[in-house]
């Protein structure tokens, strides 16, 4: 019987293999902004280290100067509601409130914990969630874990969203619009001012924004697209992650105090998990404090992103991106895998993105640019593409 059950998994794996959609964990060695795989050194173009801080050795050395055996705490040993709530939690959340000029904030173990925990906590059967079609898998999972009704509007189609709001606003106690600012697969972005305007049409509408790919990168102080579009105070659930441009781990929300207090009491992925280690929180605080002044890195990243997008379009590629995430749209999974492997042989670590991460026939190579990449490397990559 056990053998028969395992055979089902083997069959599914074979089907994935036949469609060139089977995944394996890559065996790589990190070497600053490079990676080594199968003894070949390649420029890393698949990292979310957008500001190049994760590979910044001087930054790490500066942080380590502040560590002692007493304050190096590699585990919290408990949930935050028991004994896992350290001074480092309080200090990081106070810094978030200061930077975002927010009433309150709350830190989570990861962006995934954040997105699968908040929506089930703040919604019920009298809630309707309206989510952009291209929101991240973690948000979709959070919606599915909730008891709310939900509908997904066409990507960045605000006319359809307005129609859904008009049609449903009297039938529910609460409607929550859910979107990302920069979308992780196409690299395009939401019009947040438009979403805020739609939210204001009805008193029972709230706005949930995930800034995972914008925090650190966008805005004068690197606080994200909401800062850049001057609407931070208008967003009810302003969330993001520390694990990308900020070179750390964890997620956060800046919000009204009543929302924070409610989450502390209702959010299962906060209540029933061991908290982040204090040393990670200290590192996040250290990086976040400094990231607000990294205007030069943000401007440079913007420059090389524009350069790559323009040259891809000139070569005939469709490129929806407006950010540092730039998809090279190919379509067929086998051809996408072949092209990615070819670029790896030429010294560029690019990875194919295939279904189910993206819809069928939209496989692409997803290039993640970082401020550690040189302009001449961009030009060489374009020539090889």
mmCIF file of C-alpha atoms in Angstrom:
data_model
loop_
_atom_site.group_PDB
_atom_site.id
_atom_site.type_symbol
_atom_site.label_atom_id
_atom_site.label_comp_id
_atom_site.label_asym_id
_atom_site.label_seq_id
_atom_site.Cartn_x
_atom_site.Cartn_y
_atom_site.Cartn_z
ATOM 1 C CA UNK A 1 0.000 0.000 0.000
ATOM 2 C CA UNK A 2 2.749 2.461 0.931
ATOM 3 C CA UNK A 3 4.522 1.718 -2.350
ATOM 4 C CA UNK A 4 1.318 2.471 -4.286
ATOM 5 C CA UNK A 5 0.920 5.804 -2.502
ATOM 6 C CA UNK A 6 4.507 6.794 -3.260
ATOM 7 C CA UNK A 7 3.932 5.898 -6.895
ATOM 8 C CA UNK A 8 1.402 8.749 -7.123
ATOM 9 C CA UNK A 9 4.123 11.214 -6.165
ATOM 10 C CA UNK A 10 6.572 9.692 -8.630
ATOM 11 C CA UNK A 11 3.996 10.007 -11.400
ATOM 12 C CA UNK A 12 3.414 13.679 -10.639
ATOM 13 C CA UNK A 13 7.155 14.329 -10.594
ATOM 14 C CA UNK A 14 7.506 12.656 -14.006
ATOM 15 C CA UNK A 15 4.744 14.879 -15.404
ATOM 16 C CA UNK A 16 6.543 17.946 -14.098
ATOM 17 C CA UNK A 17 9.766 16.678 -15.678
ATOM 18 C CA UNK A 18 8.084 16.157 -19.046
ATOM 19 C CA UNK A 19 6.832 19.760 -19.043
ATOM 20 C CA UNK A 20 10.232 21.120 -17.910
ATOM 21 C CA UNK A 21 8.542 22.367 -14.734
ATOM 22 C CA UNK A 22 10.298 20.171 -12.156
ATOM 23 C CA UNK A 23 12.362 22.054 -9.579
ATOM 24 C CA UNK A 24 15.465 21.114 -7.616
ATOM 25 C CA UNK A 25 17.296 22.944 -4.865
ATOM 26 C CA UNK A 26 20.428 24.478 -6.439
ATOM 27 C CA UNK A 27 23.775 23.616 -4.896
ATOM 28 C CA UNK A 28 25.646 26.925 -4.956
ATOM 29 C CA UNK A 29 28.425 28.664 -3.061
ATOM 30 C CA UNK A 30 27.986 32.376 -2.377
ATOM 31 C CA UNK A 31 30.991 34.578 -2.990
ATOM 32 C CA UNK A 32 29.912 38.195 -2.507
ATOM 33 C CA UNK A 33 27.923 39.285 -5.554
ATOM 34 C CA UNK A 34 28.936 36.098 -7.372
ATOM 35 C CA UNK A 35 27.841 32.480 -7.005
ATOM 36 C CA UNK A 36 29.751 29.296 -7.806
ATOM 37 C CA UNK A 37 27.877 26.309 -9.192
ATOM 38 C CA UNK A 38 29.529 23.182 -10.561
ATOM 39 C CA UNK A 39 32.915 24.962 -10.287
ATOM 40 C CA UNK A 40 31.737 27.854 -12.472
ATOM 41 C CA UNK A 41 31.675 31.412 -11.121
ATOM 42 C CA UNK A 42 28.694 33.491 -12.250
ATOM 43 C CA UNK A 43 27.303 36.960 -11.625
ATOM 44 C CA UNK A 44 24.255 36.562 -9.383
ATOM 45 C CA UNK A 45 21.194 37.925 -11.183
ATOM 46 C CA UNK A 46 18.654 35.926 -9.174
ATOM 47 C CA UNK A 47 18.977 37.571 -5.763
ATOM 48 C CA UNK A 48 16.572 39.973 -4.050
ATOM 49 C CA UNK A 49 19.543 41.747 -2.433
ATOM 50 C CA UNK A 50 18.530 44.884 -4.323
ATOM 51 C CA UNK A 51 20.857 47.335 -2.542
ATOM 52 C CA UNK A 52 23.786 44.910 -2.404
ATOM 53 C CA UNK A 53 23.786 45.020 1.406
ATOM 54 C CA UNK A 54 23.772 41.251 1.967
ATOM 55 C CA UNK A 55 27.143 41.020 0.193
ATOM 56 C CA UNK A 56 28.563 44.140 1.917
ATOM 57 C CA UNK A 57 31.432 42.835 4.056
ATOM 58 C CA UNK A 58 32.164 46.252 5.610
ATOM 59 C CA UNK A 59 28.578 46.531 6.837
ATOM 60 C CA UNK A 60 28.805 43.138 8.512
ATOM 61 C CA UNK A 61 32.121 44.000 10.154
ATOM 62 C CA UNK A 62 30.661 47.255 11.518
ATOM 63 C CA UNK A 63 27.718 45.361 13.014
ATOM 64 C CA UNK A 64 29.930 42.709 14.592
ATOM 65 C CA UNK A 65 31.860 45.409 16.460
ATOM 66 C CA UNK A 66 28.732 45.972 18.574
ATOM 67 C CA UNK A 67 28.273 42.298 19.474
ATOM 68 C CA UNK A 68 29.374 40.779 22.773
ATOM 69 C CA UNK A 69 28.772 37.325 24.285
ATOM 70 C CA UNK A 70 26.058 38.979 26.401
ATOM 71 C CA UNK A 71 24.019 40.577 23.588
ATOM 72 C CA UNK A 72 24.605 37.875 20.983
ATOM 73 C CA UNK A 73 21.348 35.981 21.477
ATOM 74 C CA UNK A 74 20.840 33.485 18.621
ATOM 75 C CA UNK A 75 17.396 32.329 19.795
ATOM 76 C CA UNK A 76 14.356 33.784 21.519
ATOM 77 C CA UNK A 77 13.386 30.331 22.851
ATOM 78 C CA UNK A 78 9.711 31.274 23.020
ATOM 79 C CA UNK A 79 6.804 33.048 21.371
ATOM 80 C CA UNK A 80 6.487 36.802 21.889
ATOM 81 C CA UNK A 81 3.464 36.335 24.151
ATOM 82 C CA UNK A 82 5.511 34.160 26.521
ATOM 83 C CA UNK A 83 9.178 35.102 27.052
ATOM 84 C CA UNK A 84 10.240 35.808 23.463
ATOM 85 C CA UNK A 85 9.550 39.554 23.494
ATOM 86 C CA UNK A 86 12.975 41.171 23.921
ATOM 87 C CA UNK A 87 14.116 44.789 24.036
ATOM 88 C CA UNK A 88 15.283 44.327 20.442
ATOM 89 C CA UNK A 89 11.648 43.827 19.346
ATOM 90 C CA UNK A 90 10.589 47.078 21.003
ATOM 91 C CA UNK A 91 13.511 49.056 19.574
ATOM 92 C CA UNK A 92 12.920 47.844 16.019
ATOM 93 C CA UNK A 93 9.191 48.577 16.181
ATOM 94 C CA UNK A 94 9.893 52.044 17.595
ATOM 95 C CA UNK A 95 12.266 52.712 14.682
ATOM 96 C CA UNK A 96 9.586 51.625 12.190
ATOM 97 C CA UNK A 97 7.069 53.989 13.799
ATOM 98 C CA UNK A 98 9.589 56.838 13.684
ATOM 99 C CA UNK A 99 10.500 56.311 10.020
ATOM 100 C CA UNK A 100 6.936 55.772 8.796
ATOM 101 C CA UNK A 101 5.457 58.402 11.159
ATOM 102 C CA UNK A 102 3.064 55.676 12.224
ATOM 103 C CA UNK A 103 1.022 55.184 15.376
ATOM 104 C CA UNK A 104 2.121 51.582 15.743
ATOM 105 C CA UNK A 105 4.012 48.689 14.162
ATOM 106 C CA UNK A 106 4.521 44.964 14.595
ATOM 107 C CA UNK A 107 7.331 42.633 13.446
ATOM 108 C CA UNK A 108 6.813 39.053 12.236
ATOM 109 C CA UNK A 109 9.072 36.058 11.595
ATOM 110 C CA UNK A 110 8.781 36.303 7.805
ATOM 111 C CA UNK A 111 6.834 37.882 4.989
ATOM 112 C CA UNK A 112 5.059 34.563 4.574
ATOM 113 C CA UNK A 113 4.016 34.463 8.239
ATOM 114 C CA UNK A 114 2.831 38.048 7.796
ATOM 115 C CA UNK A 115 0.656 37.471 4.740
ATOM 116 C CA UNK A 116 -0.896 34.173 5.783
ATOM 117 C CA UNK A 117 -1.576 35.527 9.279
ATOM 118 C CA UNK A 118 -2.935 39.066 8.983
ATOM 119 C CA UNK A 119 -5.826 38.510 6.558
ATOM 120 C CA UNK A 120 -7.382 35.547 8.426
ATOM 121 C CA UNK A 121 -7.094 37.545 11.672
ATOM 122 C CA UNK A 122 -8.752 40.760 10.465
ATOM 123 C CA UNK A 123 -11.519 39.265 8.302
ATOM 124 C CA UNK A 124 -14.579 37.093 8.822
ATOM 125 C CA UNK A 125 -17.583 35.791 6.899
ATOM 126 C CA UNK A 126 -18.944 39.346 6.663
ATOM 127 C CA UNK A 127 -15.763 40.494 4.906
ATOM 128 C CA UNK A 128 -15.057 40.640 1.162
ATOM 129 C CA UNK A 129 -11.451 40.594 -0.023
ATOM 130 C CA UNK A 130 -10.718 42.022 -3.480
ATOM 131 C CA UNK A 131 -7.200 41.014 -4.534
ATOM 132 C CA UNK A 132 -5.151 41.879 -7.596
ATOM 133 C CA UNK A 133 -4.862 38.832 -9.856
ATOM 134 C CA UNK A 134 -1.039 38.820 -9.560
ATOM 135 C CA UNK A 135 -0.566 39.082 -5.790
ATOM 136 C CA UNK A 136 2.019 36.778 -4.234
ATOM 137 C CA UNK A 137 1.260 33.163 -3.288
ATOM 138 C CA UNK A 138 1.510 34.031 0.416
ATOM 139 C CA UNK A 139 -1.325 36.547 0.066
ATOM 140 C CA UNK A 140 -3.436 34.026 -1.843
ATOM 141 C CA UNK A 141 -2.807 31.471 0.919
ATOM 142 C CA UNK A 142 -3.774 34.048 3.550
ATOM 143 C CA UNK A 143 -7.014 34.762 1.711
ATOM 144 C CA UNK A 144 -7.782 31.034 1.459
ATOM 145 C CA UNK A 145 -7.127 30.544 5.185
ATOM 146 C CA UNK A 146 -9.615 33.281 6.039
ATOM 147 C CA UNK A 147 -13.392 32.871 6.247
ATOM 148 C CA UNK A 148 -13.901 35.918 4.017
ATOM 149 C CA UNK A 149 -15.506 35.877 0.607
ATOM 150 C CA UNK A 150 -13.053 36.903 -2.065
ATOM 151 C CA UNK A 151 -12.695 37.890 -5.696
ATOM 152 C CA UNK A 152 -9.585 38.638 -7.747
ATOM 153 C CA UNK A 153 -9.724 41.600 -10.098
ATOM 154 C CA UNK A 154 -7.708 41.745 -13.321
ATOM 155 C CA UNK A 155 -4.146 42.904 -12.769
ATOM 156 C CA UNK A 156 -4.084 46.681 -12.162
ATOM 157 C CA UNK A 157 -7.582 46.983 -13.671
ATOM 158 C CA UNK A 158 -9.005 49.748 -11.497
ATOM 159 C CA UNK A 159 -12.186 50.080 -13.540
ATOM 160 C CA UNK A 160 -13.081 46.480 -12.716
ATOM 161 C CA UNK A 161 -12.118 47.050 -9.077
ATOM 162 C CA UNK A 162 -14.345 50.129 -8.881
ATOM 163 C CA UNK A 163 -17.203 48.125 -10.384
ATOM 164 C CA UNK A 164 -16.728 45.385 -7.779
ATOM 165 C CA UNK A 165 -16.711 47.946 -4.970
ATOM 166 C CA UNK A 166 -19.875 49.581 -6.287
ATOM 167 C CA UNK A 167 -21.613 46.228 -6.631
ATOM 168 C CA UNK A 168 -20.656 44.821 -3.227
ATOM 169 C CA UNK A 169 -20.130 47.646 -0.724
ATOM 170 C CA UNK A 170 -23.625 47.380 0.774
ATOM 171 C CA UNK A 171 -23.483 43.586 1.170
ATOM 172 C CA UNK A 172 -20.486 43.369 3.526
ATOM 173 C CA UNK A 173 -19.420 44.959 6.787
ATOM 174 C CA UNK A 174 -15.894 45.322 5.478
ATOM 175 C CA UNK A 175 -14.115 45.157 2.115
ATOM 176 C CA UNK A 176 -10.322 44.805 2.003
ATOM 177 C CA UNK A 177 -8.446 45.639 -1.209
ATOM 178 C CA UNK A 178 -5.214 43.602 -1.394
ATOM 179 C CA UNK A 179 -2.278 44.446 -3.645
ATOM 180 C CA UNK A 180 1.486 44.535 -3.903
ATOM 181 C CA UNK A 181 3.283 47.746 -4.811
ATOM 182 C CA UNK A 182 5.948 46.154 -7.056
ATOM 183 C CA UNK A 183 4.811 42.801 -8.402
ATOM 184 C CA UNK A 184 7.335 40.021 -7.989
ATOM 185 C CA UNK A 185 7.096 38.319 -11.390
ATOM 186 C CA UNK A 186 6.389 41.137 -13.890
ATOM 187 C CA UNK A 187 8.227 43.883 -12.012
ATOM 188 C CA UNK A 188 5.467 46.421 -12.701
ATOM 189 C CA UNK A 189 3.719 48.427 -10.000
ATOM 190 C CA UNK A 190 0.355 49.512 -8.644
ATOM 191 C CA UNK A 191 -1.070 53.032 -8.802
ATOM 192 C CA UNK A 192 -1.414 53.520 -5.057
ATOM 193 C CA UNK A 193 -2.994 56.976 -5.270
ATOM 194 C CA UNK A 194 -5.732 55.495 -7.456
ATOM 195 C CA UNK A 195 -6.281 52.671 -4.971
ATOM 196 C CA UNK A 196 -6.483 55.168 -2.097
ATOM 197 C CA UNK A 197 -9.057 57.179 -4.068
ATOM 198 C CA UNK A 198 -11.131 54.035 -4.651
ATOM 199 C CA UNK A 199 -10.873 53.133 -0.969
ATOM 200 C CA UNK A 200 -12.288 56.537 -0.022
ATOM 201 C CA UNK A 201 -15.426 56.016 -2.121
ATOM 202 C CA UNK A 202 -17.000 53.930 0.644
ATOM 203 C CA UNK A 203 -16.558 54.063 4.453
ATOM 204 C CA UNK A 204 -16.258 50.282 4.876
ATOM 205 C CA UNK A 205 -13.270 49.769 2.527
ATOM 206 C CA UNK A 206 -9.704 49.157 3.751
ATOM 207 C CA UNK A 207 -6.408 48.832 1.839
ATOM 208 C CA UNK A 208 -3.732 46.152 2.363
ATOM 209 C CA UNK A 209 -0.379 46.819 0.656
ATOM 210 C CA UNK A 210 2.643 44.491 0.489
ATOM 211 C CA UNK A 211 5.855 46.461 -0.165
ATOM 212 C CA UNK A 212 8.168 43.423 -0.129
ATOM 213 C CA UNK A 213 9.987 44.406 -3.338
ATOM 214 C CA UNK A 214 9.837 48.181 -2.777
ATOM 215 C CA UNK A 215 11.060 48.694 0.798
ATOM 216 C CA UNK A 216 14.642 49.961 0.725
ATOM 217 C CA UNK A 217 14.457 50.609 -3.011
ATOM 218 C CA UNK A 218 11.767 53.235 -3.615
ATOM 219 C CA UNK A 219 11.083 56.612 -2.007
ATOM 220 C CA UNK A 220 13.427 59.363 -0.817
ATOM 221 C CA UNK A 221 14.221 57.422 2.378
ATOM 222 C CA UNK A 222 13.729 53.989 0.852
ATOM 223 C CA UNK A 223 10.417 53.421 2.628
ATOM 224 C CA UNK A 224 8.708 52.059 -0.480
ATOM 225 C CA UNK A 225 6.261 53.064 -3.185
ATOM 226 C CA UNK A 226 3.800 54.420 -0.617
ATOM 227 C CA UNK A 227 6.437 56.973 0.404
ATOM 228 C CA UNK A 228 7.256 57.691 -3.238
ATOM 229 C CA UNK A 229 3.567 58.230 -4.086
ATOM 230 C CA UNK A 230 2.973 60.163 -0.833
ATOM 231 C CA UNK A 231 0.155 58.036 0.557
ATOM 232 C CA UNK A 232 1.672 56.131 3.509
ATOM 233 C CA UNK A 233 -0.872 57.427 6.035
ATOM 234 C CA UNK A 234 -3.797 56.364 3.824
ATOM 235 C CA UNK A 235 -2.993 52.637 3.868
ATOM 236 C CA UNK A 236 -4.609 50.576 6.622
ATOM 237 C CA UNK A 237 -2.260 47.580 6.452
ATOM 238 C CA UNK A 238 1.145 48.783 5.226
ATOM 239 C CA UNK A 239 3.383 45.711 5.184
ATOM 240 C CA UNK A 240 6.802 44.673 3.913
ATOM 241 C CA UNK A 241 9.745 42.364 4.477
ATOM 242 C CA UNK A 242 13.302 42.687 5.739
ATOM 243 C CA UNK A 243 14.556 39.707 3.714
ATOM 244 C CA UNK A 244 15.169 41.422 0.380
ATOM 245 C CA UNK A 245 16.707 44.905 -0.015
ATOM 246 C CA UNK A 246 17.250 45.168 3.757
ATOM 247 C CA UNK A 247 19.424 42.035 3.847
ATOM 248 C CA UNK A 248 17.850 40.477 6.922
ATOM 249 C CA UNK A 249 14.839 38.321 7.820
ATOM 250 C CA UNK A 250 11.264 38.955 8.934
ATOM 251 C CA UNK A 251 8.214 40.995 8.035
ATOM 252 C CA UNK A 252 6.470 44.061 9.444
ATOM 253 C CA UNK A 253 3.254 46.071 9.466
ATOM 254 C CA UNK A 254 2.861 49.763 10.233
ATOM 255 C CA UNK A 255 -0.704 50.558 11.236
ATOM 256 C CA UNK A 256 -3.077 52.059 13.804
ATOM 257 C CA UNK A 257 -2.551 50.885 17.394
ATOM 258 C CA UNK A 258 -5.946 49.187 17.485
ATOM 259 C CA UNK A 259 -4.936 46.987 14.528
ATOM 260 C CA UNK A 260 -1.636 46.075 16.204
ATOM 261 C CA UNK A 261 -3.418 45.167 19.452
ATOM 262 C CA UNK A 262 -5.967 43.109 17.533
ATOM 263 C CA UNK A 263 -3.243 41.172 15.688
ATOM 264 C CA UNK A 264 -1.407 40.424 18.939
ATOM 265 C CA UNK A 265 -4.606 38.779 20.179
ATOM 266 C CA UNK A 266 -5.868 37.129 17.000
ATOM 267 C CA UNK A 267 -3.000 36.423 14.562
ATOM 268 C CA UNK A 268 -2.149 32.728 14.787
ATOM 269 C CA UNK A 269 1.198 32.964 12.964
ATOM 270 C CA UNK A 270 2.325 35.497 15.570
ATOM 271 C CA UNK A 271 0.871 33.810 18.648
ATOM 272 C CA UNK A 272 1.873 30.204 17.978
ATOM 273 C CA UNK A 273 5.481 30.474 16.817
ATOM 274 C CA UNK A 274 8.880 30.984 18.403
ATOM 275 C CA UNK A 275 9.877 34.621 17.878
ATOM 276 C CA UNK A 276 12.810 35.848 15.822
ATOM 277 C CA UNK A 277 16.200 35.685 17.576
ATOM 278 C CA UNK A 278 17.246 39.033 19.114
ATOM 279 C CA UNK A 279 20.478 39.069 17.106
ATOM 280 C CA UNK A 280 18.448 39.081 13.880
ATOM 281 C CA UNK A 281 16.330 41.967 15.165
ATOM 282 C CA UNK A 282 19.472 43.910 16.096
ATOM 283 C CA UNK A 283 20.899 43.374 12.596
ATOM 284 C CA UNK A 284 17.625 44.517 11.015
ATOM 285 C CA UNK A 285 17.629 47.661 13.166
ATOM 286 C CA UNK A 286 21.281 48.322 12.234
ATOM 287 C CA UNK A 287 20.595 47.991 8.489
ATOM 288 C CA UNK A 288 17.259 49.836 8.492
ATOM 289 C CA UNK A 289 18.798 52.862 10.238
ATOM 290 C CA UNK A 290 21.462 53.124 7.551
ATOM 291 C CA UNK A 291 19.290 52.279 4.552
ATOM 292 C CA UNK A 292 17.410 55.579 4.700
ATOM 293 C CA UNK A 293 20.588 57.392 3.639
ATOM 294 C CA UNK A 294 21.434 55.139 0.685
ATOM 295 C CA UNK A 295 20.042 57.487 -1.964
ATOM 296 C CA UNK A 296 23.038 56.920 -4.237
ATOM 297 C CA UNK A 297 22.460 53.165 -4.342
ATOM 298 C CA UNK A 298 18.773 53.660 -5.097
ATOM 299 C CA UNK A 299 19.534 56.083 -7.920
ATOM 300 C CA UNK A 300 22.153 53.760 -9.407
ATOM 301 C CA UNK A 301 19.771 50.796 -9.260
ATOM 302 C CA UNK A 302 17.156 52.899 -11.039
ATOM 303 C CA UNK A 303 19.702 53.810 -13.714
ATOM 304 C CA UNK A 304 20.838 50.274 -14.545
ATOM 305 C CA UNK A 305 17.236 48.994 -14.422
ATOM 306 C CA UNK A 306 16.182 51.599 -17.015
ATOM 307 C CA UNK A 307 19.197 50.701 -19.157
ATOM 308 C CA UNK A 308 18.347 46.987 -19.180
ATOM 309 C CA UNK A 309 14.642 47.549 -19.858
ATOM 310 C CA UNK A 310 15.330 49.884 -22.780
ATOM 311 C CA UNK A 311 17.780 47.505 -24.393
ATOM 312 C CA UNK A 312 15.495 44.489 -23.982
ATOM 313 C CA UNK A 313 12.656 46.397 -25.646
ATOM 314 C CA UNK A 314 15.027 47.423 -28.440
ATOM 315 C CA UNK A 315 15.770 43.713 -28.997
ATOM 316 C CA UNK A 316 12.051 42.989 -29.393
ATOM 317 C CA UNK A 317 11.260 41.592 -25.936
ATOM 318 C CA UNK A 318 7.996 42.466 -24.199
ATOM 319 C CA UNK A 319 8.967 44.097 -20.887
ATOM 320 C CA UNK A 320 6.165 45.195 -18.519
ATOM 321 C CA UNK A 321 8.621 46.095 -15.741
ATOM 322 C CA UNK A 322 9.023 49.531 -14.169
ATOM 323 C CA UNK A 323 11.418 48.339 -11.465
ATOM 324 C CA UNK A 324 14.591 46.388 -10.688
ATOM 325 C CA UNK A 325 12.734 43.120 -11.374
ATOM 326 C CA UNK A 326 12.962 42.559 -15.112
ATOM 327 C CA UNK A 327 11.415 39.501 -16.786
ATOM 328 C CA UNK A 328 12.759 38.249 -20.100
ATOM 329 C CA UNK A 329 9.500 36.840 -21.462
ATOM 330 C CA UNK A 330 9.950 33.614 -23.469
ATOM 331 C CA UNK A 331 6.762 31.545 -23.079
ATOM 332 C CA UNK A 332 7.694 27.888 -23.523
ATOM 333 C CA UNK A 333 9.156 26.255 -20.391
ATOM 334 C CA UNK A 334 11.708 24.117 -22.245
ATOM 335 C CA UNK A 335 13.010 27.086 -24.206
ATOM 336 C CA UNK A 336 13.161 29.167 -21.026
ATOM 337 C CA UNK A 337 15.203 26.492 -19.230
ATOM 338 C CA UNK A 338 17.511 26.180 -22.256
ATOM 339 C CA UNK A 339 18.064 29.939 -22.431
ATOM 340 C CA UNK A 340 18.754 30.201 -18.702
ATOM 341 C CA UNK A 341 21.299 27.372 -18.868
ATOM 342 C CA UNK A 342 22.965 29.030 -21.851
ATOM 343 C CA UNK A 343 23.342 32.311 -19.951
ATOM 344 C CA UNK A 344 24.731 30.426 -16.949
ATOM 345 C CA UNK A 345 27.393 28.881 -19.173
ATOM 346 C CA UNK A 346 28.284 32.426 -20.221
ATOM 347 C CA UNK A 347 28.724 33.535 -16.608
ATOM 348 C CA UNK A 348 25.310 34.984 -15.673
ATOM 349 C CA UNK A 349 23.327 33.188 -12.966
ATOM 350 C CA UNK A 350 19.769 33.548 -14.260
ATOM 351 C CA UNK A 351 16.965 31.199 -13.350
ATOM 352 C CA UNK A 352 13.827 30.192 -15.253
ATOM 353 C CA UNK A 353 10.407 30.951 -13.743
ATOM 354 C CA UNK A 354 7.777 28.446 -14.878
ATOM 355 C CA UNK A 355 4.255 27.295 -14.008
ATOM 356 C CA UNK A 356 2.709 27.155 -11.467
ATOM 357 C CA UNK A 357 4.604 30.272 -10.313
ATOM 358 C CA UNK A 358 3.435 31.983 -13.508
ATOM 359 C CA UNK A 359 0.557 31.047 -15.863
ATOM 360 C CA UNK A 360 1.049 28.445 -18.596
ATOM 361 C CA UNK A 361 2.920 29.722 -21.671
ATOM 362 C CA UNK A 362 4.339 32.732 -19.817
ATOM 363 C CA UNK A 363 7.624 31.202 -18.632
ATOM 364 C CA UNK A 364 10.372 33.747 -18.321
ATOM 365 C CA UNK A 365 13.863 34.393 -17.034
ATOM 366 C CA UNK A 366 13.477 36.695 -14.032
ATOM 367 C CA UNK A 367 16.413 39.084 -13.705
ATOM 368 C CA UNK A 368 16.794 40.715 -10.292
ATOM 369 C CA UNK A 369 19.165 43.642 -10.492
ATOM 370 C CA UNK A 370 21.148 44.863 -7.497
ATOM 371 C CA UNK A 371 23.236 47.961 -6.835
ATOM 372 C CA UNK A 372 26.312 45.696 -6.778
ATOM 373 C CA UNK A 373 26.074 45.049 -10.546
ATOM 374 C CA UNK A 374 28.241 47.155 -12.862
ATOM 375 C CA UNK A 375 26.914 48.925 -15.933
ATOM 376 C CA UNK A 376 29.424 47.168 -18.212
ATOM 377 C CA UNK A 377 28.116 43.810 -16.961
ATOM 378 C CA UNK A 378 24.603 44.857 -17.965
ATOM 379 C CA UNK A 379 25.837 45.754 -21.456
ATOM 380 C CA UNK A 380 27.703 42.455 -21.807
ATOM 381 C CA UNK A 381 24.640 40.505 -20.703
ATOM 382 C CA UNK A 382 22.468 42.287 -23.264
ATOM 383 C CA UNK A 383 24.922 41.441 -26.027
ATOM 384 C CA UNK A 384 24.848 37.750 -25.052
ATOM 385 C CA UNK A 385 21.060 37.653 -24.813
#
